[in-house]
Amino acid sequence: MRTAVTRLLGIQHPVLLAPMGGVSGGQLARAVSNAGGLGLIGAGYGDADWLAQEMTHCRDCRFGVGFITWALDAKPALLEQVLAQSPAAIMFSFGDCAAYIPRVHEAGALAICQVQTLSDARRAAETGADLIVAQGTEGGGHGAIRSTFSLVPAVVDAVAPVPVVAAGGVADGRGLAAALMLGASGVLVGTRLYASDEALGLPAAKQAIVHHGGDQTLRTRVFDIVRGYDWGHYTGRVIDNGFTRDWHTREAALAESVDSERRRYQEAVARGDAETAVLFAGEAIDLIDEIEPAAEIVNRIVTQADAALEWKPG
């Protein structure tokens, strides 16, 4: 399946791994790249030693690294550390990446910018982004309020001829086919690849993805409050659990008792308690019913999309 994205990135399939912090490590990125997509390691909040270790898994394949832009602002040396490993692309999300794009290009890599609004999409195009990811609110993890179905074609029109990738709610080939019909040139897949053999993260989180549905997700700030992260106006889509039932809509009370709750939260994460730990996941978990190798997931998405694009209503 050839698109503007496959030509730009030099890959076989228009499927990119979302750089999920603590989930998209080197082994998962490698598996996606070897299956014909592009694997992006998630740099998360910026652990240099962890990032160095994960990149060793990708020495003989095309890969990229995704940064939370405001976290990179606090640790800019991480960009040089990554560029020294010759990645194919660097992805930026949640912040103004204009200052970083020239250095990425100088190093011979492509700059991917994820956006949640039309104004941010235009800004990314103006500052030299090679590829723009339009992220809808259906996606797991942090995001904003626009839906994928309406945001993607609007971004496509606004930033042409810069190619666009759709993100948020894509878990099978129907999602890829729909994204292509909306004018995107590929998809960024997160939650579906979280439920893969190679993904990092809590085993209980993978099981929760398999056994819950989209109706059991919500956008909330409570996990950012308890972990001490300031995400501004962005919220995180998570699977509803005991912690959200205790604190969602009671954010002020959580902030007042955050010291004791943080200790309790950290202890729960250490023992793998899925009723307390954050379980980032998107609405498309209805479509996920087993944990599989990443290559099988990528290949099935592409095969299903090919079939969907050939189907004619009758």
Short mmCIF file of C-alpha atoms in Angstrom, two decimals:
data_model
loop_
_atom_site.label_atom_id
_atom_site.label_comp_id
_atom_site.label_asym_id
_atom_site.label_seq_id
_atom_site.Cartn_x
_atom_site.Cartn_y
_atom_site.Cartn_z
CA MET A 1 0.00 0.00 0.00
CA ARG A 2 1.81 3.10 -1.25
CA THR A 3 0.92 6.60 -0.06
CA ALA A 4 2.64 9.93 0.43
CA VAL A 5 3.66 8.75 3.90
CA THR A 6 5.27 5.51 2.73
CA ARG A 7 7.22 7.41 0.09
CA LEU A 8 8.30 10.11 2.53
CA LEU A 9 9.40 7.71 5.26
CA GLY A 10 10.73 4.95 3.01
CA ILE A 11 8.43 2.31 4.50
CA GLN A 12 6.15 -0.36 3.07
CA HIS A 13 2.91 0.30 4.97
CA PRO A 14 1.32 3.61 6.08
CA VAL A 15 1.20 2.51 9.73
CA LEU A 16 3.18 4.30 12.44
CA LEU A 17 3.57 3.23 16.05
CA ALA A 18 2.41 5.90 18.47
CA PRO A 19 5.37 6.78 20.75
CA MET A 20 3.58 5.86 23.98
CA GLY A 21 5.67 6.67 27.04
CA GLY A 22 6.59 3.56 29.01
CA VAL A 23 4.98 1.35 26.37
CA SER A 24 6.62 1.96 22.99
CA GLY A 25 10.10 0.69 23.69
CA GLY A 26 12.76 -0.45 21.28
CA GLN A 27 11.49 -3.98 20.81
CA LEU A 28 8.01 -2.81 19.85
CA ALA A 29 9.40 -0.11 17.55
CA ARG A 30 11.63 -2.69 15.88
CA ALA A 31 8.75 -5.12 15.40
CA VAL A 32 6.57 -2.48 13.75
CA SER A 33 9.40 -1.31 11.49
CA ASN A 34 10.31 -4.86 10.49
CA ALA A 35 6.64 -5.44 9.60
CA GLY A 36 6.81 -2.55 7.13
CA GLY A 37 5.63 0.37 9.24
CA LEU A 38 7.61 2.91 11.24
CA GLY A 39 8.25 2.24 14.91
CA LEU A 40 8.57 5.28 17.16
CA ILE A 41 10.09 4.89 20.61
CA GLY A 42 8.29 6.97 23.23
CA ALA A 43 10.74 9.23 25.09
CA GLY A 44 8.12 10.02 27.72
CA TYR A 45 9.30 12.48 30.36
CA GLY A 46 12.96 12.08 29.42
CA ASP A 47 15.00 9.27 31.00
CA ALA A 48 18.30 9.41 29.09
CA ASP A 49 19.59 6.02 30.26
CA TRP A 50 16.32 4.26 29.43
CA LEU A 51 16.20 5.89 26.01
CA ALA A 52 19.78 4.87 25.23
CA GLN A 53 19.00 1.26 26.13
CA GLU A 54 15.81 1.13 24.07
CA MET A 55 17.49 2.54 20.97
CA THR A 56 19.96 -0.35 20.98
CA HIS A 57 17.11 -2.59 19.80
CA CYS A 58 16.77 -0.52 16.61
CA ARG A 59 20.33 -0.34 15.35
CA ASP A 60 19.58 -2.27 12.16
CA CYS A 61 16.13 -0.91 11.29
CA ARG A 62 14.45 2.39 10.47
CA PHE A 63 13.00 3.93 13.60
CA GLY A 64 11.95 7.21 15.12
CA VAL A 65 11.62 8.74 18.56
CA GLY A 66 8.66 10.71 19.86
CA PHE A 67 9.06 13.52 22.38
CA ILE A 68 6.60 15.30 24.63
CA THR A 69 7.71 18.75 23.53
CA TRP A 70 7.30 20.51 26.86
CA ALA A 71 9.29 17.73 28.56
CA LEU A 72 12.04 18.05 25.94
CA ASP A 73 12.16 21.80 26.65
CA ALA A 74 13.38 20.89 30.15
CA LYS A 75 15.98 18.39 28.86
CA PRO A 76 17.00 19.57 25.36
CA ALA A 77 20.19 17.48 25.37
CA LEU A 78 17.99 14.43 24.79
CA LEU A 79 17.44 15.51 21.20
CA GLU A 80 21.17 15.41 20.47
CA GLN A 81 21.42 12.02 22.17
CA VAL A 82 18.74 10.66 19.86
CA LEU A 83 19.99 12.32 16.68
CA ALA A 84 23.40 10.73 17.26
CA GLN A 85 21.71 7.36 16.59
CA SER A 86 20.52 8.43 13.10
CA PRO A 87 16.75 8.04 13.47
CA ALA A 88 14.57 8.33 10.39
CA ALA A 89 12.22 10.75 12.12
CA ILE A 90 11.60 12.74 15.29
CA MET A 91 8.03 13.31 16.44
CA PHE A 92 6.95 16.21 18.64
CA SER A 93 3.68 16.44 20.56
CA PHE A 94 2.18 18.95 23.00
CA GLY A 95 4.13 22.15 22.63
CA ASP A 96 5.80 24.44 20.11
CA CYS A 97 8.46 22.44 18.27
CA ALA A 98 9.56 25.23 15.91
CA ALA A 99 12.93 25.67 17.60
CA TYR A 100 13.81 22.00 17.15
CA ILE A 101 12.88 21.42 13.51
CA PRO A 102 15.98 23.02 11.92
CA ARG A 103 18.28 20.80 14.01
CA VAL A 104 16.29 17.69 13.07
CA HIS A 105 16.61 18.54 9.39
CA GLU A 106 20.30 19.35 9.78
CA ALA A 107 20.81 15.85 11.18
CA GLY A 108 19.08 14.32 8.16
CA ALA A 109 15.90 13.24 9.93
CA LEU A 110 12.27 14.11 9.23
CA ALA A 111 10.17 16.20 11.62
CA ILE A 112 6.73 14.88 12.55
CA CYS A 113 4.41 17.19 14.51
CA GLN A 114 1.27 15.96 16.26
CA VAL A 115 -1.54 18.50 16.57
CA GLN A 116 -5.03 18.65 18.03
CA THR A 117 -6.31 21.88 16.45
CA LEU A 118 -6.34 23.57 13.06
CA SER A 119 -4.31 26.51 14.32
CA ASP A 120 -1.59 24.19 15.60
CA ALA A 121 -1.63 22.31 12.29
CA ARG A 122 -1.07 25.52 10.34
CA ARG A 123 1.70 26.54 12.73
CA ALA A 124 3.42 23.16 12.29
CA ALA A 125 3.29 23.43 8.51
CA GLU A 126 4.64 26.98 8.57
CA THR A 127 7.58 25.99 10.75
CA GLY A 128 8.71 23.17 8.46
CA ALA A 129 7.06 19.96 9.63
CA ASP A 130 7.52 17.18 7.08
CA LEU A 131 4.52 15.22 8.33
CA ILE A 132 1.59 16.24 10.53
CA VAL A 133 -0.36 13.91 12.81
CA ALA A 134 -3.97 15.01 13.39
CA GLN A 135 -4.93 13.53 16.75
CA GLY A 136 -8.58 13.06 17.65
CA THR A 137 -10.00 12.88 21.14
CA GLU A 138 -10.90 9.19 20.74
CA GLY A 139 -7.26 8.23 21.22
CA GLY A 140 -5.80 6.92 24.44
CA GLY A 141 -3.47 9.03 26.54
CA HIS A 142 -3.21 12.79 26.38
CA GLY A 143 -5.14 14.81 23.84
CA ALA A 144 -7.78 17.46 23.35
CA ILE A 145 -11.43 17.67 22.29
CA ARG A 146 -11.71 17.45 18.47
CA SER A 147 -12.90 14.16 16.99
CA THR A 148 -10.76 12.30 14.48
CA PHE A 149 -13.46 12.07 11.82
CA SER A 150 -13.89 15.83 11.50
CA LEU A 151 -10.39 17.00 12.44
CA VAL A 152 -8.45 14.93 9.91
CA PRO A 153 -9.98 16.26 6.66
CA ALA A 154 -9.87 19.81 8.01
CA VAL A 155 -6.16 19.46 8.74
CA VAL A 156 -5.56 17.82 5.34
CA ASP A 157 -7.11 20.83 3.62
CA ALA A 158 -5.33 23.35 5.83
CA VAL A 159 -1.76 22.08 5.44
CA ALA A 160 -1.67 20.70 1.88
CA PRO A 161 0.68 19.59 0.37
CA VAL A 162 2.21 18.45 3.69
CA PRO A 163 1.04 14.85 4.23
CA VAL A 164 -1.18 14.06 7.21
CA VAL A 165 -1.47 10.98 9.41
CA ALA A 166 -4.66 10.28 11.38
CA ALA A 167 -4.53 9.32 15.06
CA GLY A 168 -7.20 8.52 17.61
CA GLY A 169 -9.50 5.52 17.49
CA VAL A 170 -7.68 3.46 14.84
CA ALA A 171 -7.42 -0.21 15.79
CA ASP A 172 -8.04 -2.16 12.58
CA GLY A 173 -7.99 -1.91 8.81
CA ARG A 174 -11.34 -0.16 8.66
CA GLY A 175 -9.75 2.72 10.54
CA LEU A 176 -6.87 2.89 8.09
CA ALA A 177 -9.24 2.77 5.10
CA ALA A 178 -11.42 5.48 6.64
CA ALA A 179 -8.38 7.67 7.30
CA LEU A 180 -7.28 7.36 3.68
CA MET A 181 -10.78 8.31 2.50
CA LEU A 182 -10.60 11.40 4.73
CA GLY A 183 -7.47 12.48 2.90
CA ALA A 184 -4.84 11.23 5.33
CA SER A 185 -1.87 9.29 4.02
CA GLY A 186 -1.57 6.90 6.95
CA VAL A 187 -2.38 6.22 10.59
CA LEU A 188 -0.66 6.44 13.96
CA VAL A 189 -1.68 3.43 16.06
CA GLY A 190 -1.36 3.36 19.84
CA THR A 191 -3.75 1.30 21.94
CA ARG A 192 -4.02 -1.60 19.47
CA LEU A 193 -0.21 -1.98 19.60
CA TYR A 194 -0.17 -1.57 23.38
CA ALA A 195 -1.97 -4.92 23.40
CA SER A 196 0.99 -6.61 21.71
CA ASP A 197 3.60 -9.07 22.89
CA GLU A 198 6.44 -6.58 22.46
CA ALA A 199 4.87 -3.62 24.26
CA LEU A 200 6.17 -2.53 27.64
CA GLY A 201 3.83 -1.49 30.45
CA LEU A 202 1.85 -3.34 33.07
CA PRO A 203 0.63 -6.81 32.02
CA ALA A 204 -2.60 -5.91 33.80
CA ALA A 205 -2.98 -2.91 31.51
CA LYS A 206 -2.83 -5.12 28.43
CA GLN A 207 -5.46 -7.39 29.93
CA ALA A 208 -7.63 -4.39 30.76
CA ILE A 209 -7.48 -3.26 27.13
CA VAL A 210 -8.64 -6.70 25.99
CA HIS A 211 -11.44 -7.01 28.53
CA HIS A 212 -12.92 -3.48 28.56
CA GLY A 213 -14.85 -1.42 26.03
CA GLY A 214 -14.78 2.12 24.79
CA ASP A 215 -17.74 3.05 26.99
CA GLN A 216 -15.48 2.36 29.96
CA THR A 217 -12.96 5.05 29.04
CA LEU A 218 -12.98 8.71 30.00
CA ARG A 219 -10.81 11.80 29.78
CA THR A 220 -9.46 12.97 33.13
CA ARG A 221 -6.72 14.92 34.90
CA VAL A 222 -6.54 12.87 38.10
CA PHE A 223 -3.50 10.80 37.15
CA ASP A 224 -1.54 13.90 36.18
CA ILE A 225 -2.38 15.48 39.52
CA VAL A 226 -1.28 12.47 41.55
CA ARG A 227 1.90 12.00 39.51
CA GLY A 228 2.78 15.70 39.66
CA TYR A 229 2.65 16.54 35.94
CA ASP A 230 1.22 19.80 34.61
CA TRP A 231 -0.40 19.01 31.26
CA GLY A 232 -2.24 22.32 31.01
CA HIS A 233 -5.50 22.00 29.10
CA TYR A 234 -4.78 18.46 27.86
CA THR A 235 -6.52 15.54 29.52
CA GLY A 236 -5.72 11.84 29.36
CA ARG A 237 -8.08 9.14 28.08
CA VAL A 238 -7.93 6.17 30.44
CA ILE A 239 -9.85 3.05 31.37
CA ASP A 240 -12.15 3.78 34.29
CA ASN A 241 -10.86 2.13 37.47
CA GLY A 242 -10.99 2.50 41.23
CA PHE A 243 -8.80 5.60 41.24
CA THR A 244 -10.93 7.46 38.71
CA ARG A 245 -14.09 6.46 40.53
CA ASP A 246 -12.62 7.89 43.73
CA TRP A 247 -11.28 11.15 42.33
CA HIS A 248 -12.63 12.08 38.88
CA THR A 249 -14.73 15.28 39.32
CA ARG A 250 -13.02 15.72 42.73
CA GLU A 251 -9.75 17.10 41.42
CA ALA A 252 -9.55 19.91 43.99
CA ALA A 253 -9.85 17.44 46.86
CA LEU A 254 -7.19 15.23 45.29
CA ALA A 255 -4.82 18.19 44.99
CA GLU A 256 -5.30 18.94 48.69
CA SER A 257 -4.36 15.39 49.72
CA VAL A 258 -1.85 14.74 46.95
CA ASP A 259 1.12 13.88 49.19
CA SER A 260 -0.57 10.92 50.85
CA GLU A 261 -2.33 9.87 47.66
CA ARG A 262 0.93 9.98 45.70
CA ARG A 263 2.55 7.54 48.11
CA ARG A 264 -0.44 5.22 47.83
CA TYR A 265 -0.42 5.55 44.06
CA GLN A 266 3.29 4.79 43.72
CA GLU A 267 2.95 1.71 45.92
CA ALA A 268 0.04 0.50 43.79
CA VAL A 269 1.99 0.96 40.56
CA ALA A 270 4.94 -0.96 42.02
CA ARG A 271 2.73 -3.97 42.70
CA GLY A 272 0.92 -3.73 39.35
CA ASP A 273 -2.46 -2.76 40.79
CA ALA A 274 -4.68 -2.02 37.79
CA GLU A 275 -7.43 -0.60 39.99
CA THR A 276 -5.15 2.28 40.95
CA ALA A 277 -2.47 2.66 38.27
CA VAL A 278 -3.23 4.70 35.17
CA LEU A 279 -4.42 2.60 32.22
CA PHE A 280 -4.15 4.81 29.15
CA ALA A 281 -6.34 3.47 26.33
CA GLY A 282 -8.49 4.76 23.50
CA GLU A 283 -12.14 4.27 22.64
CA ALA A 284 -11.30 1.64 20.02
CA ILE A 285 -10.60 -1.01 22.68
CA ASP A 286 -13.97 -2.49 21.68
CA LEU A 287 -12.09 -3.84 18.64
CA ILE A 288 -9.27 -5.50 20.60
CA ASP A 289 -9.84 -9.00 21.92
CA GLU A 290 -6.38 -10.51 22.28
CA ILE A 291 -2.71 -9.74 22.80
CA GLU A 292 -0.73 -10.56 19.65
CA PRO A 293 2.67 -10.05 18.03
CA ALA A 294 2.99 -6.54 16.62
CA ALA A 295 3.79 -7.82 13.13
CA GLU A 296 0.49 -9.70 12.98
CA ILE A 297 -1.37 -6.57 14.04
CA VAL A 298 0.29 -4.39 11.40
CA ASN A 299 -0.17 -6.93 8.62
CA ARG A 300 -3.84 -7.47 9.46
CA ILE A 301 -4.54 -3.73 9.53
CA VAL A 302 -3.11 -3.38 6.03
CA THR A 303 -4.88 -6.49 4.67
CA GLN A 304 -8.22 -5.35 6.09
CA ALA A 305 -7.74 -1.86 4.68
CA ASP A 306 -6.98 -3.23 1.22
CA ALA A 307 -10.19 -5.27 1.33
CA ALA A 308 -12.24 -2.35 2.62
CA LEU A 309 -10.98 -0.04 -0.11
CA GLU A 310 -11.98 -2.58 -2.78
CA TRP A 311 -15.50 -3.03 -1.35
CA LYS A 312 -18.35 -1.39 -3.24
CA PRO A 313 -21.75 -0.86 -1.63
CA GLY A 314 -24.51 -2.69 -3.39
#
